[in-house]
PDB file of C-alpha atoms in Angstrom:
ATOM      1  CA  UNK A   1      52.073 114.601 111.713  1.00 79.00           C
ATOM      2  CA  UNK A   2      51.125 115.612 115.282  1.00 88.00           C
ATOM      3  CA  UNK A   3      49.878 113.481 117.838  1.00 93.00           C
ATOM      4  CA  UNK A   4      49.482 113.412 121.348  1.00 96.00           C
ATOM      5  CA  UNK A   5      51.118 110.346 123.997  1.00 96.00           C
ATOM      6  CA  UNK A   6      49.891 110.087 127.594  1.00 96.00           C
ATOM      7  CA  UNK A   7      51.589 107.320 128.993  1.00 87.00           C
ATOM      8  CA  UNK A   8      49.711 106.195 131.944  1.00 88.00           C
ATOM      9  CA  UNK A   9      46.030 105.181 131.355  1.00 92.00           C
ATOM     10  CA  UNK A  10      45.213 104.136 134.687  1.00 96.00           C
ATOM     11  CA  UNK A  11      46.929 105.962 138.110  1.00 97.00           C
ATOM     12  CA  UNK A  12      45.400 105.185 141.406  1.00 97.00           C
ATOM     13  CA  UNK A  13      46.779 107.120 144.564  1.00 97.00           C
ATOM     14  CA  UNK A  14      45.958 107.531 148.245  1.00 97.00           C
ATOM     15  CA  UNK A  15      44.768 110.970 149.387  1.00 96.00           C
ATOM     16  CA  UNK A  16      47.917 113.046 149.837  1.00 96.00           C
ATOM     17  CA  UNK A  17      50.464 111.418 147.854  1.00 97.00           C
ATOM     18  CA  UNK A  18      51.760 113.501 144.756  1.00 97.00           C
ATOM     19  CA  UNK A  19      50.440 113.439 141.020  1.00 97.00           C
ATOM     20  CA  UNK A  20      52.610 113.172 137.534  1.00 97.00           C
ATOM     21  CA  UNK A  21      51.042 112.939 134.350  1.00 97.00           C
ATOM     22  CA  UNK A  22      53.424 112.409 131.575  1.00 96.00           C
ATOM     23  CA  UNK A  23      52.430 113.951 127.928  1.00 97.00           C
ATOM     24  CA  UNK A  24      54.333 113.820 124.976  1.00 97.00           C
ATOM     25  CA  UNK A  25      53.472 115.724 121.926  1.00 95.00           C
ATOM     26  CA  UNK A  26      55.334 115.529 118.615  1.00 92.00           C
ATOM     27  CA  UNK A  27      55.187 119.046 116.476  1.00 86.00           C
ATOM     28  CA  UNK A  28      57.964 120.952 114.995  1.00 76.00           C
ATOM     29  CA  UNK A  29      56.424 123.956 114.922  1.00 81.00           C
ATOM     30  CA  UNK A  30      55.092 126.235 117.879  1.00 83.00           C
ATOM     31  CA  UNK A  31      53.163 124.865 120.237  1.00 86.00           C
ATOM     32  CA  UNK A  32      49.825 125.118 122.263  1.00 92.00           C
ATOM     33  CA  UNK A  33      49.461 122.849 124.785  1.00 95.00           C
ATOM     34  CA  UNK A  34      46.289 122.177 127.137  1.00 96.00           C
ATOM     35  CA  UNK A  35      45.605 120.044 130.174  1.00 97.00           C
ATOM     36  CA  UNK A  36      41.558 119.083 130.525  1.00 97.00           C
ATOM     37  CA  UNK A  37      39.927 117.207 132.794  1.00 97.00           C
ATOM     38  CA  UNK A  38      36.705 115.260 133.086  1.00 95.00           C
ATOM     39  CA  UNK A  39      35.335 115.004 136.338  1.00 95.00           C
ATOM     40  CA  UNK A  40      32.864 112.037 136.606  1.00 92.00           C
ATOM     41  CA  UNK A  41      29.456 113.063 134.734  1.00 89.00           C
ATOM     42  CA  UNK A  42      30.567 116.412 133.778  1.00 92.00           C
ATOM     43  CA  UNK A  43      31.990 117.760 130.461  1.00 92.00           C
ATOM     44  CA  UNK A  44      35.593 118.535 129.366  1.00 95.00           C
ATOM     45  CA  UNK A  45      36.882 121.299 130.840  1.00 94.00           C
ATOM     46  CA  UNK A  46      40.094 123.359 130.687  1.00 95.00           C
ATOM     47  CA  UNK A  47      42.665 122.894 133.656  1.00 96.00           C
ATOM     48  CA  UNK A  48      45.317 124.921 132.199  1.00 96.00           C
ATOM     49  CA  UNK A  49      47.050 125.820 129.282  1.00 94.00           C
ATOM     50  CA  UNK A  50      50.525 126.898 128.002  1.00 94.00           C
ATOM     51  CA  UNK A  51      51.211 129.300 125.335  1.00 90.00           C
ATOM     52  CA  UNK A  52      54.808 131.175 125.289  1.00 88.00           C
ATOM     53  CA  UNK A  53      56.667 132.823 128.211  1.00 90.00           C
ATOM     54  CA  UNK A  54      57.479 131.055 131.621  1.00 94.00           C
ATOM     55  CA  UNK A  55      57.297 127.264 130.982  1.00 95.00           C
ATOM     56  CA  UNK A  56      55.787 126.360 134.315  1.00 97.00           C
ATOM     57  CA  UNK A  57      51.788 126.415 134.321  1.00 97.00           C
ATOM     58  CA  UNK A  58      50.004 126.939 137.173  1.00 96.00           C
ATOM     59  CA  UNK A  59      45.860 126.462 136.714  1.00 95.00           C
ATOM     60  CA  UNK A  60      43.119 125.532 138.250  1.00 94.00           C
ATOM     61  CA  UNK A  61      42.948 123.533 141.779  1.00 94.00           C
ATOM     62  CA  UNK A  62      46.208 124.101 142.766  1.00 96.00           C
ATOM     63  CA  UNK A  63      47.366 121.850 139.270  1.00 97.00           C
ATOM     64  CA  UNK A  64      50.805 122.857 137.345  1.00 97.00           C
ATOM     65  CA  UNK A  65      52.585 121.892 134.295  1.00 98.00           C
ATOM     66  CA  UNK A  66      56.201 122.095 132.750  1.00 97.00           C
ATOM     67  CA  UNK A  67      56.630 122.819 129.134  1.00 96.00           C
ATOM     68  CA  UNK A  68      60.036 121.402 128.690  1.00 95.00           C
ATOM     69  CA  UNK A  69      60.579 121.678 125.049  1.00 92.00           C
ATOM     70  CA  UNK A  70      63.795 119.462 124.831  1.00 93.00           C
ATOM     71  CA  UNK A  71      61.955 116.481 125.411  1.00 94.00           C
ATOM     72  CA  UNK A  72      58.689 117.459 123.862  1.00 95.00           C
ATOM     73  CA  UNK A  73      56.520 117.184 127.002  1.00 96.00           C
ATOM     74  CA  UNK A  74      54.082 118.684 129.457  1.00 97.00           C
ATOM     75  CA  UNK A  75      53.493 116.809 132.246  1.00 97.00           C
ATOM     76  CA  UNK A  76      50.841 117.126 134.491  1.00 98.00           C
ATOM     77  CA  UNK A  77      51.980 117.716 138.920  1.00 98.00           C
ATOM     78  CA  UNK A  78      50.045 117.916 141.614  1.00 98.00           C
ATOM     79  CA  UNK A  79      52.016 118.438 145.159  1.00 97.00           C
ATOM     80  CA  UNK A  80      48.910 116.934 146.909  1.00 97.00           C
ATOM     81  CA  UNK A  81      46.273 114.988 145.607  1.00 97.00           C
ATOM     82  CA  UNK A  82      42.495 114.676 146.666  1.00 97.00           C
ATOM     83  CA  UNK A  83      39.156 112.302 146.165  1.00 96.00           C
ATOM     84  CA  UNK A  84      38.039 115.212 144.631  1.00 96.00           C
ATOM     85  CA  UNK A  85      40.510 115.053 141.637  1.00 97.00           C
ATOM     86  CA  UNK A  86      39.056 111.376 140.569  1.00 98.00           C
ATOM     87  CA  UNK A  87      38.921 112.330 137.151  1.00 97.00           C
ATOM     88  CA  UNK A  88      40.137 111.653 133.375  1.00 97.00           C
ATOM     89  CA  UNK A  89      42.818 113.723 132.386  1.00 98.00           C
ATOM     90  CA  UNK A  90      43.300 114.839 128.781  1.00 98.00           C
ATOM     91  CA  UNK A  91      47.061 116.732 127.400  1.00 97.00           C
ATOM     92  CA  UNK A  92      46.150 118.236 124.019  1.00 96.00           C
ATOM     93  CA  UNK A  93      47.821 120.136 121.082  1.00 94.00           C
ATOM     94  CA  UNK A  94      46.276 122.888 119.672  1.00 91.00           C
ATOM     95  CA  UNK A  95      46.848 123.445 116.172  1.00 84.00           C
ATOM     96  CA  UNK A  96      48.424 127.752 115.753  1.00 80.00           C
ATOM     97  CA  UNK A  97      46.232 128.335 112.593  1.00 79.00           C
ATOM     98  CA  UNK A  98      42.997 126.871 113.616  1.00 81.00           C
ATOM     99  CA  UNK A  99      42.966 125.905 117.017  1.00 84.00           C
ATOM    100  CA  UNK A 100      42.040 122.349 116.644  1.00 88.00           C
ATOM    101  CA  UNK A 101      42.834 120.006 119.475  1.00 92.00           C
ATOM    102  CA  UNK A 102      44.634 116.632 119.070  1.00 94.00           C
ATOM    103  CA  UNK A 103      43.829 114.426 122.449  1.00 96.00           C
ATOM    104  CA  UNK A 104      45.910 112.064 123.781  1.00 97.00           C
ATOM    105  CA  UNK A 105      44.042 108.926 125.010  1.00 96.00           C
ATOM    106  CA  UNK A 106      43.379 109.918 128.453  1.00 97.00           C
ATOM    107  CA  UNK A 107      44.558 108.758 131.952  1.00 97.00           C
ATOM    108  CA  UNK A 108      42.504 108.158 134.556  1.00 97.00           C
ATOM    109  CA  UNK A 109      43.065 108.650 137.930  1.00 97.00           C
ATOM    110  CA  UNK A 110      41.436 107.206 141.091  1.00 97.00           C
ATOM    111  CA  UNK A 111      42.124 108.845 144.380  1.00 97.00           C
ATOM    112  CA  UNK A 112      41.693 106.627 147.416  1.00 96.00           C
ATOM    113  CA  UNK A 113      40.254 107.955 150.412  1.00 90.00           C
TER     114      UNK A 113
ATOM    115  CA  UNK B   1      27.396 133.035 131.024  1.00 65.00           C
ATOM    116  CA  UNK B   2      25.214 129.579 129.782  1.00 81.00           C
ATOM    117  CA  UNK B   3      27.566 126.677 128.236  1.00 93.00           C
ATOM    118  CA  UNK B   4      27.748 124.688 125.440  1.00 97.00           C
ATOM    119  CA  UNK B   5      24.624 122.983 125.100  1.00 97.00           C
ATOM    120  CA  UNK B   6      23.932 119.616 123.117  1.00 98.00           C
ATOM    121  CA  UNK B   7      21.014 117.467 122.943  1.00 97.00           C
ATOM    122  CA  UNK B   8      20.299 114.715 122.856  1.00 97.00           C
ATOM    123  CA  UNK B   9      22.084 113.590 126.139  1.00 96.00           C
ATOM    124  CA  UNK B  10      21.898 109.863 124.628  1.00 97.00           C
ATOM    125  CA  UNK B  11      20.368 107.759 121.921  1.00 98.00           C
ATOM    126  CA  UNK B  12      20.212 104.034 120.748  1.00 98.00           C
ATOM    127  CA  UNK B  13      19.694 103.579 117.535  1.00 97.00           C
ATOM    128  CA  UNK B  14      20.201  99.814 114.889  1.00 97.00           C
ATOM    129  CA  UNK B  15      22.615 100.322 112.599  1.00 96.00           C
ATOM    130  CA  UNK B  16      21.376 101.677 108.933  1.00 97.00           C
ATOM    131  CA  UNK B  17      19.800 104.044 110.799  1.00 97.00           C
ATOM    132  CA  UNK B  18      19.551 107.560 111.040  1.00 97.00           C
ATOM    133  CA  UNK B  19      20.342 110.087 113.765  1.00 98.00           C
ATOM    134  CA  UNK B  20      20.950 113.726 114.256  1.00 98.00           C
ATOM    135  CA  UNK B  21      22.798 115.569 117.159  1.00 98.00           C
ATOM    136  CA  UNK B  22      22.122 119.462 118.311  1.00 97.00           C
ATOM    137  CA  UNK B  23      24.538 121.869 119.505  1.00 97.00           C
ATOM    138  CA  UNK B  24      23.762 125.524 120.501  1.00 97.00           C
ATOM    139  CA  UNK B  25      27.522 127.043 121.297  1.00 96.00           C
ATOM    140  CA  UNK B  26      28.550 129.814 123.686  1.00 95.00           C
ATOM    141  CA  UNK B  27      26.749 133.359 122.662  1.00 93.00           C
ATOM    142  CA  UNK B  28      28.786 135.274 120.889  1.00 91.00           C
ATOM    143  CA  UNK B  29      31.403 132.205 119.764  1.00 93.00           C
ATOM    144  CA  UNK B  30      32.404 132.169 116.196  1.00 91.00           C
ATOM    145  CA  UNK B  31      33.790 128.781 116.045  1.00 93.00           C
ATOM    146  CA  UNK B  32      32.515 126.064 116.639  1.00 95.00           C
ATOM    147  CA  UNK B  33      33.984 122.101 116.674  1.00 96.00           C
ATOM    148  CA  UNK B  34      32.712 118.707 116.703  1.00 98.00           C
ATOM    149  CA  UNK B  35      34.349 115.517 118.313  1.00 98.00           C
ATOM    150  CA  UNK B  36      33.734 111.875 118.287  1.00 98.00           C
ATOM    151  CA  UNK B  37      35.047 109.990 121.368  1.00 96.00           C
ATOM    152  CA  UNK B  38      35.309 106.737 121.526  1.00 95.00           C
ATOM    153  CA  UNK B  39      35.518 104.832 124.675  1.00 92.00           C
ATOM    154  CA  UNK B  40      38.943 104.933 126.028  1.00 89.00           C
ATOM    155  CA  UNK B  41      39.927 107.370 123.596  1.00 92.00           C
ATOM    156  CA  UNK B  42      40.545 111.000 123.526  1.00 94.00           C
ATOM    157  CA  UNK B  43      38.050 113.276 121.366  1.00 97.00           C
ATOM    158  CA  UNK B  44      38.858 113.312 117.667  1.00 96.00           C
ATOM    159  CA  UNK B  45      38.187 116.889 115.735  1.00 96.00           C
ATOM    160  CA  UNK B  46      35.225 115.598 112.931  1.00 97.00           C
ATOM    161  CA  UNK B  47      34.773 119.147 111.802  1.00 97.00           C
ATOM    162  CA  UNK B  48      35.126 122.451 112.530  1.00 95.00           C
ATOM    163  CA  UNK B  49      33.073 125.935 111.648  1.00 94.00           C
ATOM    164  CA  UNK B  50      33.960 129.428 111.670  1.00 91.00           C
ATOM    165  CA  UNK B  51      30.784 131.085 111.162  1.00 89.00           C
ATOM    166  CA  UNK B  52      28.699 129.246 109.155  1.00 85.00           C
ATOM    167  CA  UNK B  53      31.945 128.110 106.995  1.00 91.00           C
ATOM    168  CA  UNK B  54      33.619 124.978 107.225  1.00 93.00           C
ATOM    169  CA  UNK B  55      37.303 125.193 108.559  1.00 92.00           C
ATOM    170  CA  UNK B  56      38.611 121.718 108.462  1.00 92.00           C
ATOM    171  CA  UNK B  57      36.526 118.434 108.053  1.00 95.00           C
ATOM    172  CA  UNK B  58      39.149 116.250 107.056  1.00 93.00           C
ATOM    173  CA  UNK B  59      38.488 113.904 109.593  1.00 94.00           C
ATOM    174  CA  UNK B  60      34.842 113.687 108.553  1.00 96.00           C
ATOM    175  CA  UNK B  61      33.402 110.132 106.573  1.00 95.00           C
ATOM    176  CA  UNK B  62      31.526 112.004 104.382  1.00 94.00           C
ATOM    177  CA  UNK B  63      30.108 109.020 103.170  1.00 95.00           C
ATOM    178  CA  UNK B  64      27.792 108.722 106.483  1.00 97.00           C
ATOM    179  CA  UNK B  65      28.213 112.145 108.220  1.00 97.00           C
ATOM    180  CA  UNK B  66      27.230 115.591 107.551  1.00 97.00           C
ATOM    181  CA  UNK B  67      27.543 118.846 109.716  1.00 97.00           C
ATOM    182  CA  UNK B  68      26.190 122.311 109.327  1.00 96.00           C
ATOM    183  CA  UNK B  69      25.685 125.549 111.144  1.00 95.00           C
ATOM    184  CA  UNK B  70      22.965 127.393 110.670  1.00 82.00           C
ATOM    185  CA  UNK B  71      23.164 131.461 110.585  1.00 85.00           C
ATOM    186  CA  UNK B  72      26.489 130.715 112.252  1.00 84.00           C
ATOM    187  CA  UNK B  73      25.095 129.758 115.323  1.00 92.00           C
ATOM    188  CA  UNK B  74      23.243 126.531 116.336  1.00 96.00           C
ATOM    189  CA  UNK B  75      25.228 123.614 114.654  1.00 97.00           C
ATOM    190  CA  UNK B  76      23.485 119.969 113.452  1.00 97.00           C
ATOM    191  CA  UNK B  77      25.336 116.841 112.999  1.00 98.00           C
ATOM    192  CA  UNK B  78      23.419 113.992 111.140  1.00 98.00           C
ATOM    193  CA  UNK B  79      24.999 109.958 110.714  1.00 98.00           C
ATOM    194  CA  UNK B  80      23.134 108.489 108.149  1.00 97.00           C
ATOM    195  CA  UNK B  81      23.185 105.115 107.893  1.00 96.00           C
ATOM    196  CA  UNK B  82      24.942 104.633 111.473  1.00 97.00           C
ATOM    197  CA  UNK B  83      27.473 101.743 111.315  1.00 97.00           C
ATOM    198  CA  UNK B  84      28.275  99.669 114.859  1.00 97.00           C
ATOM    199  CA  UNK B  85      31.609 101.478 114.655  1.00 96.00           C
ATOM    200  CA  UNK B  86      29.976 104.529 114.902  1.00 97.00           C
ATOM    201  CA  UNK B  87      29.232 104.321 119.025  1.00 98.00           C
ATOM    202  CA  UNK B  88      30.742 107.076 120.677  1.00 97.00           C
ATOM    203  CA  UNK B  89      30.232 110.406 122.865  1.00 97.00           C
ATOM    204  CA  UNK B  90      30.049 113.287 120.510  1.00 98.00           C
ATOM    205  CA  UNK B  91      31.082 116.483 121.629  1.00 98.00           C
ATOM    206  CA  UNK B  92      30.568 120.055 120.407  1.00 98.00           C
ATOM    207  CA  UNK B  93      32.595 122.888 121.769  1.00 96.00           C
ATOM    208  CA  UNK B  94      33.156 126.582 120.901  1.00 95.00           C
ATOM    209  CA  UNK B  95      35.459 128.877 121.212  1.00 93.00           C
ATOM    210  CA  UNK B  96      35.171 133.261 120.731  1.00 89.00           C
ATOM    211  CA  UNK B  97      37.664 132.811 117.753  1.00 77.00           C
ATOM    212  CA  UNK B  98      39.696 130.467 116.007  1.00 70.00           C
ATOM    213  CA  UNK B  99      43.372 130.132 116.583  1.00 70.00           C
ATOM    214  CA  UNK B 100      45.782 127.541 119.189  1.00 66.00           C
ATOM    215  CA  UNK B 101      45.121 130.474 121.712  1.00 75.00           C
ATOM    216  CA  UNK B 102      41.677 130.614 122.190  1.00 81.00           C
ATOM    217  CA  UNK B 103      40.210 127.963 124.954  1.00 89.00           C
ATOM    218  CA  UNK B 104      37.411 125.624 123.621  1.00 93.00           C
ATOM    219  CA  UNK B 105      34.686 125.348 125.782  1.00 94.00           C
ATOM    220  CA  UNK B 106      32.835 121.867 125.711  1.00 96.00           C
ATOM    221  CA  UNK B 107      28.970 120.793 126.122  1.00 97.00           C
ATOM    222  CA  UNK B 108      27.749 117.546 127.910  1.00 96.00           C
ATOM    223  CA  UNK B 109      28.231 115.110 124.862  1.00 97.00           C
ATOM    224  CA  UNK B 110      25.756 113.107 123.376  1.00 97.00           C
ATOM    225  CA  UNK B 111      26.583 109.496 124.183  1.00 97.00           C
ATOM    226  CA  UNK B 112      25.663 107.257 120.602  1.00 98.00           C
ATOM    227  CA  UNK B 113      25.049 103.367 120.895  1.00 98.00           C
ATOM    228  CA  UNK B 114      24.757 101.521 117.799  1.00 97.00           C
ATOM    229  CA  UNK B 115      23.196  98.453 117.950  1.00 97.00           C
TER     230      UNK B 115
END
């Protein structure tokens, strides 16, 4: 079955310091994998997403991911973080055939000022 | 280019009752999903269209919930009776086509308490 693992549900960092968010997807098969985000009072919406080709991400905000399929993750970097990016932060699978999303659980981050 | 949009933004209902949630998708998008979120959760897929046909509803308790999209457009999701269990954000998204590639765009949520 696939599912989705974000292992931290609650970061907070000072402005400045750098961002990880580990994801964890288990699929045999090829995979689509998404970032999200959910800025507070807004709707979902896409950060960036990884289909084939170079493994490294780069989307929205100055946000990148790493495909690494050996260890079945995409984890979330940010060189710099901001207030601005107090958020929750979705990974997701996309199912090939019908493009269904499996979530993992969310982290949320708070970014001291 | 408007968004997804969803109304309403929130309702309370009791439980037993009955409630229906809108969603107008994305002109132009031929699929459409909804997603139940519960808090501190990530959105589950309830059911998804292509057109006006269903795609996958697995996830769906039939027993309580029903979906359908009209003309392949606008899209109605009904809970009837509403359990506690049933308190959630629920989230409609589209997307042009179907398929891991395509990006799903979401609307606002409509944010369900069951009382």
């Amino acid at each position: 079955a696939q599912s989705v693992s974000q292992h931290n549900h609650h970061v907070i960092l000072s402005e400045a310091a750098s961002l990880e968010l580990g994801c964890n997807y288990s699929y045999g098969g090829t995979v689509n994998l998404f970032w999200y985000v959910q800025y507070p009072g807004q709707h979902l919406q896409l950060l960036l997403k990884y289909f084939s080709g170079d493994p490294l991400v780069k989307g929205i905000k100055g946000f990148e991911a790493e495909f690494i399929k050996s260890k079945f993750s995409f984890n979330l970097r940010k060189p710099s973080v901001q207030w601005s990016d107090t958020a929750e932060y979705f990974c997701a699978l996309g199912s090939s055939n019908t493009g269904k999303l499996i979530f993992g659980q969310g982290t949320t981050l708070q970014v001291k000022p | 280019e408007a968004g997804v949009a969803q109304s309403p933004r929130y309702k309370i209902i009791e439980k037993r009752q009955s409630v229906a949630f809108w969603c107008n998708p994305i002109s132009g998008h031929a699929t459409l999903y909804w997603y139940q979120q519960i808090l501190g959760q990530g959105p589950k897929l309830l059911i998804q269209f292509q057109n006006n046909g269903v795609v996958d509803d697995s996830q769906l308790p039939k027993d309580r919930f029903s979906a359908e999209r009209l003309k392949g457009v606008d899209s109605t999701l009904k809970i009837q009776p509403a359990k506690l269990e049933d308190s959630a954000v629920y989230l409609c998204a589209s997307s042009p086509l179907a398929g891991g590639t395509n990006t799903q765009y979401f609307g606002p949520g409509t944010r369900l308490t069951v009382l």
